[in-house]
Tab-separated table of C-alpha atoms in Angstrom:
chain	number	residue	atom	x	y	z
A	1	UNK	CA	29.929	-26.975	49.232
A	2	UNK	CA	26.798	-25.754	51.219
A	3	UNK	CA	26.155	-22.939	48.916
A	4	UNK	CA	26.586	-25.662	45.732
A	5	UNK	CA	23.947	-27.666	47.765
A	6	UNK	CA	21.810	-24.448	48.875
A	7	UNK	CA	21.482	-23.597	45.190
A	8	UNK	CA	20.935	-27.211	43.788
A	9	UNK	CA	17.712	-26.971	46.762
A	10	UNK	CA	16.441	-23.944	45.521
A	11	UNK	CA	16.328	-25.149	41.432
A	12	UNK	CA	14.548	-27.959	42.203
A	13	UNK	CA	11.850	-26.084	44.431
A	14	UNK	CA	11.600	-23.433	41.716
A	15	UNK	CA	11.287	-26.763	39.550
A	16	UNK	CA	8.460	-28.131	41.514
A	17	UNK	CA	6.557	-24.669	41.677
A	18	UNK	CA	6.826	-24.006	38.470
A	19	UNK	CA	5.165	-27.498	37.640
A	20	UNK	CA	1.786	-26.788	39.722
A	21	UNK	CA	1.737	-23.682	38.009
A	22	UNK	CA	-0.994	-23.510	35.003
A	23	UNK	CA	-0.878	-22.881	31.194
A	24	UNK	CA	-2.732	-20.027	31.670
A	25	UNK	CA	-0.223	-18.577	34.336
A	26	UNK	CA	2.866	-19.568	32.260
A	27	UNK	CA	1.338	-17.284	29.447
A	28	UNK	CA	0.179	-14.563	31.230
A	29	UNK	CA	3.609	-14.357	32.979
A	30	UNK	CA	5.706	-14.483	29.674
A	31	UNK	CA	3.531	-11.703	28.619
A	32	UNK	CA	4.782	-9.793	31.422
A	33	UNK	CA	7.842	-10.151	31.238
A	34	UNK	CA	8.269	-9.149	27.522
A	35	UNK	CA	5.931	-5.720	27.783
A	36	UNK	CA	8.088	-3.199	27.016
A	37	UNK	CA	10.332	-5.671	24.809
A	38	UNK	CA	8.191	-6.787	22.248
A	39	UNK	CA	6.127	-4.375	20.107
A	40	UNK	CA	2.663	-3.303	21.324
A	41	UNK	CA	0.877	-5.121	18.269
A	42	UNK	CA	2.679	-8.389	19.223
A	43	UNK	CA	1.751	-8.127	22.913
A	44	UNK	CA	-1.938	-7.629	22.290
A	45	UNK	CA	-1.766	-10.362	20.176
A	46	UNK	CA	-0.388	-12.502	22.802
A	47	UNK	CA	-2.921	-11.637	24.727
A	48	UNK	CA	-5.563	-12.242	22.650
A	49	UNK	CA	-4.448	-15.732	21.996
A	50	UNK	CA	-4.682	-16.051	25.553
A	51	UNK	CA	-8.470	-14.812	26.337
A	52	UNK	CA	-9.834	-16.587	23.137
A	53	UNK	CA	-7.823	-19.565	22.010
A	54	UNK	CA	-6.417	-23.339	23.354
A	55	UNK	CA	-8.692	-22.814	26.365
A	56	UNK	CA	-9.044	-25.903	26.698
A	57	UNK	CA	-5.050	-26.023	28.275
A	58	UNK	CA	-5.374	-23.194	30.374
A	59	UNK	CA	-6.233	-24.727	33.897
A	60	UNK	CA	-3.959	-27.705	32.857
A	61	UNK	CA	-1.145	-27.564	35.165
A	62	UNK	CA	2.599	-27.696	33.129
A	63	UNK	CA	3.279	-31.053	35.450
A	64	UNK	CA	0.111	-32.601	33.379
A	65	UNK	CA	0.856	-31.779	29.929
A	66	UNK	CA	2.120	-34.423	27.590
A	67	UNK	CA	2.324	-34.943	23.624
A	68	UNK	CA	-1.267	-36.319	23.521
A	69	UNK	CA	-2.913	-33.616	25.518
A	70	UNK	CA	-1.419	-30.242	23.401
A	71	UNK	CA	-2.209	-32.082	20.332
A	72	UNK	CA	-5.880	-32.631	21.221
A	73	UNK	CA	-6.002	-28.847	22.099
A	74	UNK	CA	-4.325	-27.524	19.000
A	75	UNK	CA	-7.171	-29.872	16.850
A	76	UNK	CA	-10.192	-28.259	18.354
A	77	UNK	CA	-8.939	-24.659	17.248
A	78	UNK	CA	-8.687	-25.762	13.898
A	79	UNK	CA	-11.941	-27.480	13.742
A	80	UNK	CA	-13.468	-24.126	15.754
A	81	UNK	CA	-15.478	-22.361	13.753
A	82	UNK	CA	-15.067	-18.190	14.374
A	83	UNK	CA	-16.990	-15.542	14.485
A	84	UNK	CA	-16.154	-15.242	10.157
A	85	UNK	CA	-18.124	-18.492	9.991
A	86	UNK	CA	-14.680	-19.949	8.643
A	87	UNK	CA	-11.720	-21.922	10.278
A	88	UNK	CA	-8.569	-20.382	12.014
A	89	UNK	CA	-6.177	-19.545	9.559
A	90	UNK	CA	-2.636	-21.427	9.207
A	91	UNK	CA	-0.841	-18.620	10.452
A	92	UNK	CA	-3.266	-17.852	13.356
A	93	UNK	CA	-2.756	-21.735	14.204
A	94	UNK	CA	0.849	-21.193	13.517
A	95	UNK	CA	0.984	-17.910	15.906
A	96	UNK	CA	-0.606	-19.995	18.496
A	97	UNK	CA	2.166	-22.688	18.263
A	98	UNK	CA	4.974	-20.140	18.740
A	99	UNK	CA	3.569	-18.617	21.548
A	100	UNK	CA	2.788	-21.852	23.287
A	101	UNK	CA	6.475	-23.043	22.494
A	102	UNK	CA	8.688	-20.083	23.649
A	103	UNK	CA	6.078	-19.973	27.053
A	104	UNK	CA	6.686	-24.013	27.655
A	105	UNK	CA	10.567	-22.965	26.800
A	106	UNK	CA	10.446	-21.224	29.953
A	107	UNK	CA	10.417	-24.221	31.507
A	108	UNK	CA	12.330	-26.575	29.494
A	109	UNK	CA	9.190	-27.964	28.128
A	110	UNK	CA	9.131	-29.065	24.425
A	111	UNK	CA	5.715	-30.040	22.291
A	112	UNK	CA	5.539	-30.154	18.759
A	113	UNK	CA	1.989	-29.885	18.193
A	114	UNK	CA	1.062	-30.086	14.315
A	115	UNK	CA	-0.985	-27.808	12.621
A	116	UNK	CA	-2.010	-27.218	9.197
A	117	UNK	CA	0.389	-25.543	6.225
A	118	UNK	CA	0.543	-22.615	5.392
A	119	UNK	CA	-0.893	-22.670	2.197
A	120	UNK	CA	-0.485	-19.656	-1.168
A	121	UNK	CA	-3.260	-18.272	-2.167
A	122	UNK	CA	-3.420	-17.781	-5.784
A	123	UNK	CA	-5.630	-15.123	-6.922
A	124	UNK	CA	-6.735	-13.473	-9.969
A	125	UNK	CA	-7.087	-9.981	-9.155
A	126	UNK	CA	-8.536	-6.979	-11.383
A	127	UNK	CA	-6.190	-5.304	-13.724
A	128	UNK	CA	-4.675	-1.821	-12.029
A	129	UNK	CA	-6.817	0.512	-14.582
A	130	UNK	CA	-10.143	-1.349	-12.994
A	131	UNK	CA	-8.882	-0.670	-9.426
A	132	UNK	CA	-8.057	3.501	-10.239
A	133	UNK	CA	-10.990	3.922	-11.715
A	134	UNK	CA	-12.930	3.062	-8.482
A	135	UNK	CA	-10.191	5.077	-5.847
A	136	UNK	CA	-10.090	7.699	-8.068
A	137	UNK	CA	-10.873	11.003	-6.971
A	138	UNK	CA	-12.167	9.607	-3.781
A	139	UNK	CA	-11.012	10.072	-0.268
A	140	UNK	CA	-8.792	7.072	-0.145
A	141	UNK	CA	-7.030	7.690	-3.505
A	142	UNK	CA	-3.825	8.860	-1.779
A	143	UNK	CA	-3.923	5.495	0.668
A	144	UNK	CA	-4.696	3.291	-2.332
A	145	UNK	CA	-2.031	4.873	-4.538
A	146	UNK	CA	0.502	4.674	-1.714
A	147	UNK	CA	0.128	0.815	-1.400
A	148	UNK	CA	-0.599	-0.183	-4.975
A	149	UNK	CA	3.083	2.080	-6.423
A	150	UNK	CA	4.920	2.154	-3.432
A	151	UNK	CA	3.784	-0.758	-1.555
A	152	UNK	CA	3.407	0.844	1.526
A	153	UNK	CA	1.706	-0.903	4.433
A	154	UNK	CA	-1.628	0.657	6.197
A	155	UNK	CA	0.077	1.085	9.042
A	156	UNK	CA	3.089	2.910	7.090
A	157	UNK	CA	0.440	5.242	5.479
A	158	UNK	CA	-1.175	6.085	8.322
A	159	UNK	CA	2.085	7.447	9.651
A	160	UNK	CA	3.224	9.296	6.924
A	161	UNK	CA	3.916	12.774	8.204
A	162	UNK	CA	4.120	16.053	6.125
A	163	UNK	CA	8.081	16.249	7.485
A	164	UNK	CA	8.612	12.910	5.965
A	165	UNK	CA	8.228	14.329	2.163
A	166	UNK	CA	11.182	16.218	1.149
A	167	UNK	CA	12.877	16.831	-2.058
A	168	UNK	CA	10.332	14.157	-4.156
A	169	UNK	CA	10.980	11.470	-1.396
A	170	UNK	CA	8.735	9.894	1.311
A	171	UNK	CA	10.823	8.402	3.896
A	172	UNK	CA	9.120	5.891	6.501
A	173	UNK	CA	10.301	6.737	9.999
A	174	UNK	CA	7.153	5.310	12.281
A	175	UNK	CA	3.961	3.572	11.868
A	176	UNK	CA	0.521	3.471	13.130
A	177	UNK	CA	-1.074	0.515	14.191
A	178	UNK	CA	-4.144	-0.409	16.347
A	179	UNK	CA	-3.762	-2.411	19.727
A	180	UNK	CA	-7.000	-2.715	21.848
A	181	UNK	CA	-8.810	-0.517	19.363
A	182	UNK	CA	-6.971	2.214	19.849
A	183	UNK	CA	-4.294	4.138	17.651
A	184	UNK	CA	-0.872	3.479	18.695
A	185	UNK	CA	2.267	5.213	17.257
A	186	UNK	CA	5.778	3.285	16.906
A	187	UNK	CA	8.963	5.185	15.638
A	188	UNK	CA	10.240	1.030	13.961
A	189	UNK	CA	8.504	-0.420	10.895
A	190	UNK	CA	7.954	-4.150	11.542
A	191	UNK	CA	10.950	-5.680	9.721
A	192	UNK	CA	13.899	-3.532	9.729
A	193	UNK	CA	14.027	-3.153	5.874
A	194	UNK	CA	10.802	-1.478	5.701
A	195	UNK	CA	12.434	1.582	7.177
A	196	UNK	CA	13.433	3.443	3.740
A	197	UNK	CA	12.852	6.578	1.224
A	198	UNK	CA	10.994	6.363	-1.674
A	199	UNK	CA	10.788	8.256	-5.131
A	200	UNK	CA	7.475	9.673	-4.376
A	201	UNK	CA	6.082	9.939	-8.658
A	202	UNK	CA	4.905	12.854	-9.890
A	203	UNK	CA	0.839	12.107	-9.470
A	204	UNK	CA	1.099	11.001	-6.040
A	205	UNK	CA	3.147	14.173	-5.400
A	206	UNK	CA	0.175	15.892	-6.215
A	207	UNK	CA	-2.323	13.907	-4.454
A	208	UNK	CA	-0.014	14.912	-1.369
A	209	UNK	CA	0.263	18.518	-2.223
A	210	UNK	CA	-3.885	18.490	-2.059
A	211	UNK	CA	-4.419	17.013	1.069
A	212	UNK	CA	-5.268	19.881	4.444
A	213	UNK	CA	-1.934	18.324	5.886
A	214	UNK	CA	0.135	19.594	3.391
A	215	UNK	CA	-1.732	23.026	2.607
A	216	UNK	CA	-2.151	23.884	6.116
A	217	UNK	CA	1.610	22.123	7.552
A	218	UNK	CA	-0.464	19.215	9.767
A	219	UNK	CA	0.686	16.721	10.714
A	220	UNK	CA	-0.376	13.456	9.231
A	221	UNK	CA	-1.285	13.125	5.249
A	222	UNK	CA	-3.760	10.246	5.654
A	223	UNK	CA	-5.863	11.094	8.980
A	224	UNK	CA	-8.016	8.510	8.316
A	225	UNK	CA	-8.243	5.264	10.520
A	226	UNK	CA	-7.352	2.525	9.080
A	227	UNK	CA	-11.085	1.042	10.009
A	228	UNK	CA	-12.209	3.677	7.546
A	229	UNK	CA	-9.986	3.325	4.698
A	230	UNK	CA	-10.814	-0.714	4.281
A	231	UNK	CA	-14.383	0.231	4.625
A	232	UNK	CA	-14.518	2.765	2.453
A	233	UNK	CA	-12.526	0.361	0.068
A	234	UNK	CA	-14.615	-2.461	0.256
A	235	UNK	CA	-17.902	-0.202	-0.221
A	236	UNK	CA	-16.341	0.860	-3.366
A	237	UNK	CA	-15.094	-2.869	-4.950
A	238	UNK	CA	-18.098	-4.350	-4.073
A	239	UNK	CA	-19.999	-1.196	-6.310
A	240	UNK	CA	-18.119	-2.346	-8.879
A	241	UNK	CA	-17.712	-5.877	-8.747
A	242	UNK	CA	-14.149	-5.917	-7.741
A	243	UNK	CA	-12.851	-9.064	-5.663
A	244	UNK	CA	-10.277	-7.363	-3.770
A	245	UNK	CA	-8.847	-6.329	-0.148
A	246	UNK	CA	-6.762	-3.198	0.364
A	247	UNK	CA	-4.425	-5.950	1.417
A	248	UNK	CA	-4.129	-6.939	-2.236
A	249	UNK	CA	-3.027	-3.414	-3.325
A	250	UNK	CA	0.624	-4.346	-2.452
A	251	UNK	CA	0.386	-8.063	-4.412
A	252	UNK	CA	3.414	-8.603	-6.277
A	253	UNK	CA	1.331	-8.722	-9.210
A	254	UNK	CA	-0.140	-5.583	-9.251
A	255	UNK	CA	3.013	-3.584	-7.864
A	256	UNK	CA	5.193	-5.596	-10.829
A	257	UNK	CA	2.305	-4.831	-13.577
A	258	UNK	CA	2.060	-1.193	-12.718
A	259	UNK	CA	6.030	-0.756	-12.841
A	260	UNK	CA	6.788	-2.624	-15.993
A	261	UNK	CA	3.686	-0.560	-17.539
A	262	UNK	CA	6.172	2.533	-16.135
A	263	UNK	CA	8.541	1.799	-17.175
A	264	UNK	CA	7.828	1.148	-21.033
A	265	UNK	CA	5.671	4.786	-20.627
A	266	UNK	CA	8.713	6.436	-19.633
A	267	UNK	CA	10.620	5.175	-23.002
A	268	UNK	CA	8.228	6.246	-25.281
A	269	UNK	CA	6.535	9.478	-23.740
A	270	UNK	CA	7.785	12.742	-22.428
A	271	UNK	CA	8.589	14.056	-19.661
A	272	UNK	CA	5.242	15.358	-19.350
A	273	UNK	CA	3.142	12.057	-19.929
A	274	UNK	CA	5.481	11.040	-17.381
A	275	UNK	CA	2.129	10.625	-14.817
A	276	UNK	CA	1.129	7.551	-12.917
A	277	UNK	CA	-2.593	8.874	-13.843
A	278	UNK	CA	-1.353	8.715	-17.441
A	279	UNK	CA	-0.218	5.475	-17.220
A	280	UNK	CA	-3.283	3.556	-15.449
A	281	UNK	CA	-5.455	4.957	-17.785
A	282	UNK	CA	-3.266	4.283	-21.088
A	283	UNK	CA	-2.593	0.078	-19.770
């Protein structure tokens, strides 16, 4: 009975604590205690939701938030204007909402603050042929091929390794990203089906046979940072009038365009027209 009562005493102190405790706090100690849990791009993430946005709730003590307050913090970030001159997106409002719900979890604290839908973007991008012509022979013609035929993330080209080609297939066993501005390797793509092998075609074969990597048994295919491939990109569209990210390159459009155009080459050609070169520039 004593320890029942002992252990009743010492929720409802940890109760009361965790009440004066601050938004702020509650974030920067759920942070903590998933580092090492949660991948390294989600974590610095976290944290920069933390330094930047809803800062208006930080110093607000959990025992002082209600309904009204959380809502009247989640409409000033979408009316704040960032440093792209535009609104937060949906999904940045959205990632702000999950944080702030699994932190206030913590503590059996539940807001539904709204924020705007998630809205699709419809887009009329250029026509594959338009987009080779301006990747090709460049520097970046192995990244852009990589996402526009075998929709491969950045961060899955950047960690392409010479050992992951073998026997006309690329397989994807780690990725690259950037946390904190610097280049961070992890051995899990970030859904679970994205770890796979791929029919590598026979052009892209050859852009990987060219690369240093592959002549000279290096490492990575694409050294690159991924900084400098959406730069170098972008330079290029915007010479030739293209309205497109790098993003873009793995639109369903363009990835189902380029593979029905295959696959109609490959019944009326040869073997050796068989060429992803052959077939952007005969769409």
């Amino acid at each position: 009975m004593f320890l029942r009562i002992s252990s009743i005493c010492s929720q409802l102190k940890g109760k009361r604590e965790a009440a004066n405790i601050t938004v702020g706090r509650a974030i920067d100690d759920y942070i903590a205690s998933k580092d090492g849990v949660l991948s390294p791009t989600t974590i610095a993430g976290y944290q920069k939701i933390r330094r930047n946005n809803l800062q208006t709730l930080m110093p607000v003590p959990l025992s002082q938030l209600n309904e009204r307050v959380v809502q009247s913090a989640f409409n000033t970030e979408a009316k704040r204007i960032t440093q792209r001159g535009t609104p937060p997106s949906p999904k940045t409002l959205s990632d702000m909402r999950g944080l702030f719900y699994a932190v206030m979890g913590q503590y059996d604290l539940h807001f539904s603050p709204t924020v705007p839908a998630k809205r699709k973007r419809m887009r009329n991008l250029p026509e594959p042929p338009a987009i080779y012509g301006v990747v090709r022979d460049t520097a970046i013609e192995l990244p852009c091929m990589l996402a526009m035929w075998l929709s491969f993330t950045m961060s899955e080209i950047r960690g392409l390794r010479v050992c992951d080609i073998k026997d006309g297939m690329a397989t994807i066993n780690q990725v690259i990203v950037d946390v904190d501005g610097l280049a961070v390797t992890k051995a899990a793509a970030k859904e679970y089906e994205r770890n796979r092998s791929l029919s590598v075609p026979p052009y892209i074969m050859r852009l990987i046979e060219r690369t240093e990597a592959w002549q000279h048994g290096e490492a990575y295919l694409v050294p690159l940072s991924g900084q400098a491939i959406y730069k170098r990109f972008k330079r290029l569209c915007n010479k030739a009038n293209l309205e497109i990210t790098f993003h873009d390159l793995r639109h369903p459009y363009v990835k189902h365009t380029t593979k029905n155009k295959s696959l109609q080459k490959q019944k009326s050609q040869t073997t050796k027209n068989d060429d992803l070169g052959f077939l952007f520039l005969q769409y």
